[in-house]
XYZ file of C-alpha atoms in Angstrom:
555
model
C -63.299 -115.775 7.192
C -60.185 -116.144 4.596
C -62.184 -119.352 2.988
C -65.403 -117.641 2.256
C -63.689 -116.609 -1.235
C -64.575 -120.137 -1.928
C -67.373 -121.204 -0.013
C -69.903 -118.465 -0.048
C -72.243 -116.593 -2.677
C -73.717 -118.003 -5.786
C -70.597 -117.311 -7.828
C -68.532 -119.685 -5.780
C -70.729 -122.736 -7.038
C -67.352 -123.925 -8.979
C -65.687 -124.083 -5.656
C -68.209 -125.462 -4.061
C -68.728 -127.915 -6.314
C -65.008 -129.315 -6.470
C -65.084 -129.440 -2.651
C -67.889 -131.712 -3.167
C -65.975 -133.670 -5.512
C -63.303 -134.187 -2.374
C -66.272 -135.657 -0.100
C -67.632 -132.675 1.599
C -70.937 -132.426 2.601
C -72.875 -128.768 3.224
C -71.981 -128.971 6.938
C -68.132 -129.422 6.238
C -68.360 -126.473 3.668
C -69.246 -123.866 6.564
C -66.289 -124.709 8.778
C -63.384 -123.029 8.842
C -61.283 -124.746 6.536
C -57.568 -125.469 8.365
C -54.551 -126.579 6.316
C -52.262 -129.152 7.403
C -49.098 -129.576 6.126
C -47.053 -132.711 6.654
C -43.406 -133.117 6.226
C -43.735 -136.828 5.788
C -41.606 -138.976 3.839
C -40.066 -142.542 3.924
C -36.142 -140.821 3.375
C -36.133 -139.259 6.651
C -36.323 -140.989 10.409
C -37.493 -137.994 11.538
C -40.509 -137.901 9.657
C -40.884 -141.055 8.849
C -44.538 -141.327 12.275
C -45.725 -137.951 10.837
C -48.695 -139.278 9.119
C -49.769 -140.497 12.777
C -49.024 -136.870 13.866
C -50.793 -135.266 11.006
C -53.854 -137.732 11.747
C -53.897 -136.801 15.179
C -53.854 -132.792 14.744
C -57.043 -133.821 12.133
C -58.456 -135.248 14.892
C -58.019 -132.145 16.863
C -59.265 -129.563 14.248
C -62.498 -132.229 13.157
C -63.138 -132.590 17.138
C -63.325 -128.552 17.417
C -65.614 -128.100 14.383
C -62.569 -127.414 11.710
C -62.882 -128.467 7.750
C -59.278 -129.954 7.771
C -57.053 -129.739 4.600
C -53.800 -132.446 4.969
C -51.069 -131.481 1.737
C -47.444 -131.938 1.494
C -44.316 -130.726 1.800
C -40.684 -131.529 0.835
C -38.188 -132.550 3.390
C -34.098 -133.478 3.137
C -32.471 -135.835 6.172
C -29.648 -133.671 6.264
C -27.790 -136.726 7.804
C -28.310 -138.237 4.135
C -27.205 -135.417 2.381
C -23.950 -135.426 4.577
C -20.300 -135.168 3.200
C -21.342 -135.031 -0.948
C -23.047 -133.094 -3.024
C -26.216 -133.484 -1.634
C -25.452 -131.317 0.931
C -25.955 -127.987 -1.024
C -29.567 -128.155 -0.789
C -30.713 -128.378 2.610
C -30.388 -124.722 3.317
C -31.839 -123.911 -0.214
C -34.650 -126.183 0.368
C -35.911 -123.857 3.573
C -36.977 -121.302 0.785
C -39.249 -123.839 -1.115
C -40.858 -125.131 1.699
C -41.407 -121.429 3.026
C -42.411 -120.781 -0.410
C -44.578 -124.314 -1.059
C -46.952 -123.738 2.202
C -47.373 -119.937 1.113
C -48.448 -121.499 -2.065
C -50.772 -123.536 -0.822
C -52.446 -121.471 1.900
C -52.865 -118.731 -0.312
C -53.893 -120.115 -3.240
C -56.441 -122.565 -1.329
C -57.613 -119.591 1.168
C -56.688 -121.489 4.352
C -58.334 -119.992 7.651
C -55.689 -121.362 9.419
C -53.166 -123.535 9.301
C -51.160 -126.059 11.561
C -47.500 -127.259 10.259
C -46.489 -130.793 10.953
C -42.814 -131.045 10.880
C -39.411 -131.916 12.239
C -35.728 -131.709 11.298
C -33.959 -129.242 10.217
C -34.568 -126.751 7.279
C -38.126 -128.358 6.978
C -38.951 -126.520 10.783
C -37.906 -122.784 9.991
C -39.260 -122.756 6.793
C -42.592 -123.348 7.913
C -41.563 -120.849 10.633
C -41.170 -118.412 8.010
C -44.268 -119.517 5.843
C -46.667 -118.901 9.320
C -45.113 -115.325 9.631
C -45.663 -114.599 5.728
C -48.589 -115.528 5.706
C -49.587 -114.058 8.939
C -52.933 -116.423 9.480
C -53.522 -118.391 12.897
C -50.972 -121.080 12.848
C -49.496 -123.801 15.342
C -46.257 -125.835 15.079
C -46.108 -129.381 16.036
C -42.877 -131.371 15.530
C -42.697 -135.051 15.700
C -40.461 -135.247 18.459
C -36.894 -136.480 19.443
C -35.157 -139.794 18.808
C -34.391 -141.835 21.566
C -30.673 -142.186 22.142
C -28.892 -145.491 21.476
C -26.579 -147.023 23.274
C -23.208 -149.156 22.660
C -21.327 -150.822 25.170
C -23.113 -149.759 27.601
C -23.128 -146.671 26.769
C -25.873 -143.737 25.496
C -24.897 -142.518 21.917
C -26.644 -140.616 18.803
C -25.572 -139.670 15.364
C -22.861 -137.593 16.188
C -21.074 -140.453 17.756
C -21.651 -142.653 14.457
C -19.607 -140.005 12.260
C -17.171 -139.753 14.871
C -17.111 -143.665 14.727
C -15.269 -143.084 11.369
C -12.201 -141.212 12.753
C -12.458 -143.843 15.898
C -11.997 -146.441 12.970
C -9.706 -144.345 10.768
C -7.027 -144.126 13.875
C -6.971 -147.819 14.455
C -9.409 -147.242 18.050
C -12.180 -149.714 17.177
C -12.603 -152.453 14.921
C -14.454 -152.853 12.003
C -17.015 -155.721 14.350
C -16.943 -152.616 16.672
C -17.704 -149.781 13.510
C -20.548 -151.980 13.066
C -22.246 -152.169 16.271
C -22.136 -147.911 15.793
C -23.949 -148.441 12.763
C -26.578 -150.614 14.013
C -27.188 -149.180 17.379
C -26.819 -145.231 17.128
C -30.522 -144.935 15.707
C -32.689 -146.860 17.642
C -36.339 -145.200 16.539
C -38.253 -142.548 14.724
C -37.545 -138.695 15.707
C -35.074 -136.112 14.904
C -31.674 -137.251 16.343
C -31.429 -137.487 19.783
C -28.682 -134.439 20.539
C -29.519 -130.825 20.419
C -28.673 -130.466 17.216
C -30.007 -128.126 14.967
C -33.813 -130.270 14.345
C -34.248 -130.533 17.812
C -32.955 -127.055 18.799
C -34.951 -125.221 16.051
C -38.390 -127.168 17.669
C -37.196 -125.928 21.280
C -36.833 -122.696 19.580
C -40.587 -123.153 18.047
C -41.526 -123.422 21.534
C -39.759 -120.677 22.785
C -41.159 -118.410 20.656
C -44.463 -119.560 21.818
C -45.102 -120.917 17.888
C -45.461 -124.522 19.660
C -47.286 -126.075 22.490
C -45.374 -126.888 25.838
C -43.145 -130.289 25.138
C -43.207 -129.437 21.448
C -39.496 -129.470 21.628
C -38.877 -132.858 23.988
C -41.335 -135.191 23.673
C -39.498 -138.403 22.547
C -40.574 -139.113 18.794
C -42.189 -142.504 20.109
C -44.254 -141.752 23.333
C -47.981 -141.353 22.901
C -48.046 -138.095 24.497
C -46.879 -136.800 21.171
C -49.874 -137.975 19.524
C -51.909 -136.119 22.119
C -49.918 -133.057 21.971
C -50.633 -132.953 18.004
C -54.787 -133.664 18.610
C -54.712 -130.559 21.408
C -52.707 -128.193 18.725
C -55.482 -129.592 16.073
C -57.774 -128.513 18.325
C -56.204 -125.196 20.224
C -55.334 -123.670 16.389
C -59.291 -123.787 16.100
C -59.338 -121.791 19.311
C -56.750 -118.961 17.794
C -58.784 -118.254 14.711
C -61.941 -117.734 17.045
C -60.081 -115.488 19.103
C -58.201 -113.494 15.731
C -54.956 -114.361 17.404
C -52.324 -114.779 14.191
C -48.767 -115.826 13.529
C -47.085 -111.991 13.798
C -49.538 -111.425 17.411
C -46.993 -113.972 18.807
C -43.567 -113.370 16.767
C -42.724 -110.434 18.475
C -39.224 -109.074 19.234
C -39.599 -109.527 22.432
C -40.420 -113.339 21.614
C -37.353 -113.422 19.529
C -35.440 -112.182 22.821
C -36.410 -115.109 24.573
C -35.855 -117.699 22.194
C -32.321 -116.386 21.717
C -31.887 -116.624 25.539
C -33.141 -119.928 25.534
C -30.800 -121.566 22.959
C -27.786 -119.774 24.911
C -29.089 -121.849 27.836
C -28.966 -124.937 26.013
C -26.225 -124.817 24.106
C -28.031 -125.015 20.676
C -27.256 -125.564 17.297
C -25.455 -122.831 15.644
C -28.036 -122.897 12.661
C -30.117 -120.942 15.120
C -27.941 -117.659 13.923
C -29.275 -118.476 10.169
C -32.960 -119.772 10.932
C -33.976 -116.942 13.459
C -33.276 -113.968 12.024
C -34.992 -115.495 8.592
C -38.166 -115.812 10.699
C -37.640 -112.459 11.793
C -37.341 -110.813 8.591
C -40.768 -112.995 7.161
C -42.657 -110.863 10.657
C -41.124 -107.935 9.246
C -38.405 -107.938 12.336
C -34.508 -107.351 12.171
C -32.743 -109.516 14.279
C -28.656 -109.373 14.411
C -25.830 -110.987 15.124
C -25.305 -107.865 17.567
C -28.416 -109.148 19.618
C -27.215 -112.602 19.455
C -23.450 -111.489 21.101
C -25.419 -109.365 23.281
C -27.851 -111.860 24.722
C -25.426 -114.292 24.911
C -22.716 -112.507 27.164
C -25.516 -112.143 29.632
C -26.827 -115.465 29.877
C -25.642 -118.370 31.595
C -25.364 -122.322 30.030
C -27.971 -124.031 31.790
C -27.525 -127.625 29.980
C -25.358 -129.342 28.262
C -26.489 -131.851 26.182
C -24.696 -133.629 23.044
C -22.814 -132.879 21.334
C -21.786 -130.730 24.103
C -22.193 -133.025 27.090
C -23.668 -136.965 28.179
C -27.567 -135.580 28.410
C -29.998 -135.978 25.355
C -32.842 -134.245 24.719
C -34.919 -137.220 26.289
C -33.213 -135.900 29.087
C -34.384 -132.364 29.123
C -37.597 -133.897 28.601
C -37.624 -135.509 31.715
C -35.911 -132.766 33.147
C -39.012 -130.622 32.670
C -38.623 -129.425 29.086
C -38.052 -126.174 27.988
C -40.896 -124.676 29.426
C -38.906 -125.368 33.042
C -35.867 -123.768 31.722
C -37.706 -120.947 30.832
C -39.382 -120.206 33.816
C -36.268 -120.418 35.401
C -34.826 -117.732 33.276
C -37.719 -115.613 33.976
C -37.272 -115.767 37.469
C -33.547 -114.700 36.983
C -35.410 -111.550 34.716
C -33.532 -113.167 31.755
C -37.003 -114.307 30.075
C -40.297 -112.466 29.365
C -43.027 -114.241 30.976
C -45.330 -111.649 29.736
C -44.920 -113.177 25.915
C -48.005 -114.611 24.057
C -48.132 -118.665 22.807
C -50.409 -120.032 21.152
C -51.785 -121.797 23.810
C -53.676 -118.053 23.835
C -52.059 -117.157 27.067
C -48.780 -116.089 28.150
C -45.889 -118.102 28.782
C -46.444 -116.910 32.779
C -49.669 -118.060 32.937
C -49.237 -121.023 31.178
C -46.089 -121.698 33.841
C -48.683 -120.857 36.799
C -51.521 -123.640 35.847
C -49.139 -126.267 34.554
C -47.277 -126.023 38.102
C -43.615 -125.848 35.948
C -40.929 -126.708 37.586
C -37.387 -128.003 37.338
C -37.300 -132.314 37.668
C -33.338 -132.583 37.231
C -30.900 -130.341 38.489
C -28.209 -132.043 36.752
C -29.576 -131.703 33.533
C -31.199 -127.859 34.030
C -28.564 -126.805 36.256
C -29.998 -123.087 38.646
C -28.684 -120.009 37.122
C -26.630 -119.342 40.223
C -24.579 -122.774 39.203
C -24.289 -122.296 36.041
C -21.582 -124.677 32.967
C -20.427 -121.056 32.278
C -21.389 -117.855 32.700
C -22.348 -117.130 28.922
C -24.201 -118.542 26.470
C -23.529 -121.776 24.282
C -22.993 -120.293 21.174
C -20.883 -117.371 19.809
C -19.926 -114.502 17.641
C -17.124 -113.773 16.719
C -15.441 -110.731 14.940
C -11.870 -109.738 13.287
C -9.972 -108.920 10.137
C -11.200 -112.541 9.065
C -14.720 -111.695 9.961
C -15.929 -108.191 9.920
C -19.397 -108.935 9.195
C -18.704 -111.566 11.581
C -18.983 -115.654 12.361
C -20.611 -118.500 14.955
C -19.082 -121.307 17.058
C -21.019 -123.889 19.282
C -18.325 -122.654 22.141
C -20.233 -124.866 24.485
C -18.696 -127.770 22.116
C -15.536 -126.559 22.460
C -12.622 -127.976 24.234
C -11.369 -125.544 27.406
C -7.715 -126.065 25.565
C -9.359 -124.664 22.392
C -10.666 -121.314 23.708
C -7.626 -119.507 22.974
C -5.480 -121.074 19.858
C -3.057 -119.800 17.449
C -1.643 -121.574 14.614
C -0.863 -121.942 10.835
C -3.485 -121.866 7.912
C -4.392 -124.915 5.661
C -6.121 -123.710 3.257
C -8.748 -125.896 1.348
C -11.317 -124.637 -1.609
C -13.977 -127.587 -0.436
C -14.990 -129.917 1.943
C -13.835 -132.609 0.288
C -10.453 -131.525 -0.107
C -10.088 -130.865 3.711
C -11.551 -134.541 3.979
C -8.889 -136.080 2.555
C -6.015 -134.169 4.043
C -7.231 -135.240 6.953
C -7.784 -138.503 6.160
C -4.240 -138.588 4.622
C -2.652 -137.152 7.929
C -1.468 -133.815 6.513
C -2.929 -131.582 9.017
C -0.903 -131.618 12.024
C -1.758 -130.766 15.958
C -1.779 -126.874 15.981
C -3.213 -126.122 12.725
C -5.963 -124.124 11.581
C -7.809 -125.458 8.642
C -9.372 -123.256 6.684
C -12.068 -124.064 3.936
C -13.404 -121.804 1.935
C -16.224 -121.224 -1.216
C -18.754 -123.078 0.633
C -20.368 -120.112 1.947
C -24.181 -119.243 1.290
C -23.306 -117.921 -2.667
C -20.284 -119.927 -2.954
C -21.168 -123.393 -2.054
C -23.264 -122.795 -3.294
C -26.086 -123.638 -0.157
C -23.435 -123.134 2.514
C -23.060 -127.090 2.699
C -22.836 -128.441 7.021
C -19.566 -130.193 7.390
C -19.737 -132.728 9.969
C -17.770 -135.307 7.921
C -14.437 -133.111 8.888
C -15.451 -132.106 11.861
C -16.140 -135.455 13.024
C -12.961 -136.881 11.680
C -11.376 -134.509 13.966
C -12.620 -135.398 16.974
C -12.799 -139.171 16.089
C -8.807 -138.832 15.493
C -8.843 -137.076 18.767
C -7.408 -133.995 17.391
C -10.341 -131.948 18.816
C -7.870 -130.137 21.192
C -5.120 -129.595 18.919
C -6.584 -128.662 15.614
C -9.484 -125.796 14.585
C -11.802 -125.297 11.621
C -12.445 -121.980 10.107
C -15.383 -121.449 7.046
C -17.485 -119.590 5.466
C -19.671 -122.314 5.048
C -21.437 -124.081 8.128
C -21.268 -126.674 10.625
C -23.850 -129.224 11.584
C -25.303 -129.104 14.845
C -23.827 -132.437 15.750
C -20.674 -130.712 15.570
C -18.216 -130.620 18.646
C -14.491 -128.728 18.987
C -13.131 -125.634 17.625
C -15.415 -125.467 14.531
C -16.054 -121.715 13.268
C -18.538 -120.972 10.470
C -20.327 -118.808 8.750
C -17.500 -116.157 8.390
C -18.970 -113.103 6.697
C -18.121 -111.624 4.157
C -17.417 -115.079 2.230
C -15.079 -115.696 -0.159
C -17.306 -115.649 -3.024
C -18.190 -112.112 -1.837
C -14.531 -111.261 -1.381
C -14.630 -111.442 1.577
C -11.155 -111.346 3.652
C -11.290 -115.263 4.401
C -10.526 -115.606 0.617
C -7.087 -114.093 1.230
C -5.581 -116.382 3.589
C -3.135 -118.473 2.578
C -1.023 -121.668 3.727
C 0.754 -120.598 6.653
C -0.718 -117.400 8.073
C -1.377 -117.466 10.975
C -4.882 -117.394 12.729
C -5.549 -116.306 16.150
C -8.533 -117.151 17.570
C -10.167 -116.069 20.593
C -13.269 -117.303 21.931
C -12.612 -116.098 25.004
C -12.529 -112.395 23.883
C -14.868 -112.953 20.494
C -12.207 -112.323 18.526
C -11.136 -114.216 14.955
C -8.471 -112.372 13.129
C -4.900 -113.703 10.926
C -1.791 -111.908 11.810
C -2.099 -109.516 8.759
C -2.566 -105.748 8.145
C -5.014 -104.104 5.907
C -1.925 -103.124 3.288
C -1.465 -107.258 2.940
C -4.693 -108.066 2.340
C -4.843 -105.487 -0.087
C -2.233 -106.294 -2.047
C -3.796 -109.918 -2.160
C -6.990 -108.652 -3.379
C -5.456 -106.763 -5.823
C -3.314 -109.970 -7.007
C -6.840 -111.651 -7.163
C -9.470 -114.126 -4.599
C -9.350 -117.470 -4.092
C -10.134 -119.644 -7.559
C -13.320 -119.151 -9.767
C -16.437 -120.282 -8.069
C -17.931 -123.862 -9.327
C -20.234 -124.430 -12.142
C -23.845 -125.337 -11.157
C -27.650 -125.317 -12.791
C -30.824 -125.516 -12.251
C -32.555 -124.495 -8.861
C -28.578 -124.127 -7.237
C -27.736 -121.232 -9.620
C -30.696 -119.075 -9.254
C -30.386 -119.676 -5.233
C -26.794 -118.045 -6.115
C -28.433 -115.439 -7.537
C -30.903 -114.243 -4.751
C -28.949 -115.331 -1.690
C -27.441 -112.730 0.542
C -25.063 -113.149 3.624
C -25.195 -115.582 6.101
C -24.688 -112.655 8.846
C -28.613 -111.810 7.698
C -30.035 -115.445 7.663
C -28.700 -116.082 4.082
C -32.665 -114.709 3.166
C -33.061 -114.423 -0.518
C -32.904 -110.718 -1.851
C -36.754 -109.177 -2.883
């Protein structure tokens, strides 16, 4: 085994002996030794019951005759970090946590290794630490918020930033702004929508990284805890067997997780998170495969932001591993895929008895919300590399639209023309250096997105970046346009008044200009000098590449 570098021989006694100093006793010292790493923190509502996860999955490795090894990791509520500065590091921060568990498995000569996690960058980049590192390894999230409700009504964090536009247009009162405030987070867990914390553990699952109801069990139910004790112990199981992270992350098992979030209408972070896991297992996944797949597979759900259901919902519903084997029955799954419950998803289906609960929630494939998936790519003179939209958040008026540029060098900007009224019904604002590089840390912005729809301009008005959008975010929202402007890319060119055509319909994003314009406008120079930062922000500048590749770090 990996730990007998430090447990075995005569010239380990140095090892041995500061194991000994931690408590162990000779028995402890020839088990495997399993690292757990926990996410938890007292910042972030979604890991704020991980040390009762992390206990239970020691449980689980102690109970199957594991040494267990609990360390830390960092994690960022992106919901904090929201609309300021803060927001350039979540994306960054996937790297150091991808980095900080390679660290520490490597350097500590883990057997195997279980990842207790949760929200959103914190979940792929242990993802991408388990296929680095390539050593038996489990996922196990710590669950879903439950959804609040106000007036009588079910509501999550999405509805709380829209609250602001609600308030900013004179709809509710400030008594009323309040009640949002107090009631849209009722308990632990990663916010109740499919946004991107939940869809990237739903995506954990699909890959068969997780154990079934990894992705849906509500943050505060007890079968949580016993999910986490059964991965403690099933991870002990894997390393017996020689079954490691890159067995299971196959393309194949990228093919199905893609499928899935098309069913469900996922985040759009998927199209950044994904193919970085890919790439760590030595896979190329691209945004060709993600058009692909998603032109051929039908919505199945639609939770928020897109519709009234929450993931507690699709829980009860029968969880993804329901909406999978429906898939596979339609052929639009592989069955045949491994999980790390050391079986395949098929045969895992055939014990459990899997079936659909809800047929309003996990509609059949023959009844589909729409014929194609939830999320998608888009290309044009704007976007050759291309660029992602939720579509399944999108407003049927907003499918096709065409309208003038306003064009805004930061979020904040865009913020307060809106704010101030400036933007009009029919326009298309336009914000660019917030890409990957430019940001830089290609910063979510839900503040303007959520403004929009609050002001209940969600029909009327579009968003078009190179940086990203939450996956709390509903309406015409388009991100991640490659090349970005800090790449010279075309969306650097625009300027006030062109006019954008956009086409989800078709998967088209272009501006009414010909090549000799833009030309000339690259020739007259980009958009203004990037900003000044330091520190871990610049050499992330440095190293990051396109978000059309997963914004992965260069080397």
């Amino acid at each position: 085994m990996k730990s007998d570098k430090v447990r075995i021989g005569f010239e380990r006694i140095p090892h041995r002996s500061l194991l000994r100093a931690l408590g162990h006793t000779d028995e402890q010292m020839k088990r495997p030794l399993v690292g757990i790493v926990n996410s938890e923190s007292e910042i972030n509502p979604g890991h704020m019951n991980l040390g009762k996860v992390a206990a239970a999955v020691r449980d689980g490795v102690l109970m199957a005759g594991g040494t267990p090894a609990v360390f830390q990791t960092i994690n960022i509520c992106d919901g904090l970090a929201m609309g300021h500065e803060g927001m350039r590091y979540p994306l960054p921060s996937r790297e150091i946590i991808a980095d900080s568990v390679e660290v520490m498995a490597q350097a500590h000569a883990f057997d195997a290794l279980v990842c207790v996690t949760n929200c959103d960058k914190i979940t792929p980049g242990m993802l991408m630490a388990a296929a680095r590192i390539n050593i038996p390894s489990i996922i196990v999230s710590g669950g879903p918020m439950l959804a609040g409700c106000v007036k009588g009504q079910w509501v999550d964090l999405s509805d709380a930033f829209e609250a602001v536009g609600l308030y900013k247009s004179g709809k509710i009162t400030e008594e009323e702004l309040a009640e949002w405030e107090n009631s849209t987070c009722p308990t632990c867990g990663s916010c109740a929508g499919m946004f991107t914390a939940n869809t990237m553990n739903c995506m954990a699952e699909a890959l068969g990284m997780a154990l079934p109801g990894n992705g849906t069990i509500p943050a505060v139910y007890s079968e949580r805890l016993r999910l986490a004790t059964e991965a403690g112990m099933k991870v002990m199981e894997l390393l017996e067997r020689g079954i490691r992270s890159r067995d299971i992350l196959t393309m194949k098992a990228f093919e199905n997780a893609v499928r899935v979030d098309m069913a469900i209408g996922g985040s759009t972070n998927t199209i950044l998170h994904l193919p970085a896991i890919a790439h760590e297992a030595g896979l190329e996944l691209s945004l060709h495969t993600f058009r692909a797949i998603s032109q051929k597979t039908p919505q199945l759900c639609k939770l928020s932001p897109s519709g009234d259901h929450f993931v507690q919902d699709l829980y009860w519903a029968g969880g993804i591993q329901a909406l999978m084997k429906l898939l596979a029955d339609a052929k639009l799954v592989s069955p045949d895929a491994l999980t790390v419950v050391g079986r395949t998803h098929g045969e895992v289906w055939k014990e459990a008895g899997v079936e659909v609960k809800r047929s309003d929630v996990i509609r059949a494939v023959t009844a589909p919300y729409r014929p194609d998936g939830g999320i998608a790519i888009l290309y044009g003179n704007i976007a050759p590399e291309g660029a992602v939209v939720k579509k399944a958040a999108v407003d049927e008026a907003m499918l096709q639209h065409k309208g003038p540029a306003r064009i805004y060098y930061c979020e904040e900007d865009a913020v307060q023309a809106l704010m101030e009224d400036q933007v009009k019904k029919g326009d298309v604002v336009v914000i660019l250096n917030e890409g990957p590089k430019g940001g830089p840390g290609m910063r979510e912005m839900l503040a303007a997105t959520s403004i929009v729809a609050g002001m209940g301009l969600d029909r009327d008005v579009a968003l078009v970046t190179d940086g990203r959008f939450s996956g709390a975010t509903r309406g015409a929202a388009i991100g991640h346009v490659s090349p970005e402007a800090a790449e010279n890319g075309p969306i650097g060119l625009l300027r006030d008044g062109d006019i954008i055509k956009i086409d989800l319909l078709n998967g088209t994003l272009n501006a009414e200009l010909n090549d000799e314009e833009f030309d000339r406008r690259r020739d007259e120079g980009g958009p203004p000098k990037l900003r000044e930062v330091s520190g871990y922000l610049r050499r992330y500048r440095q190293l990051v590449t396109s978000a059309a590749t997963g914004a992965i770090l260069k080397g």
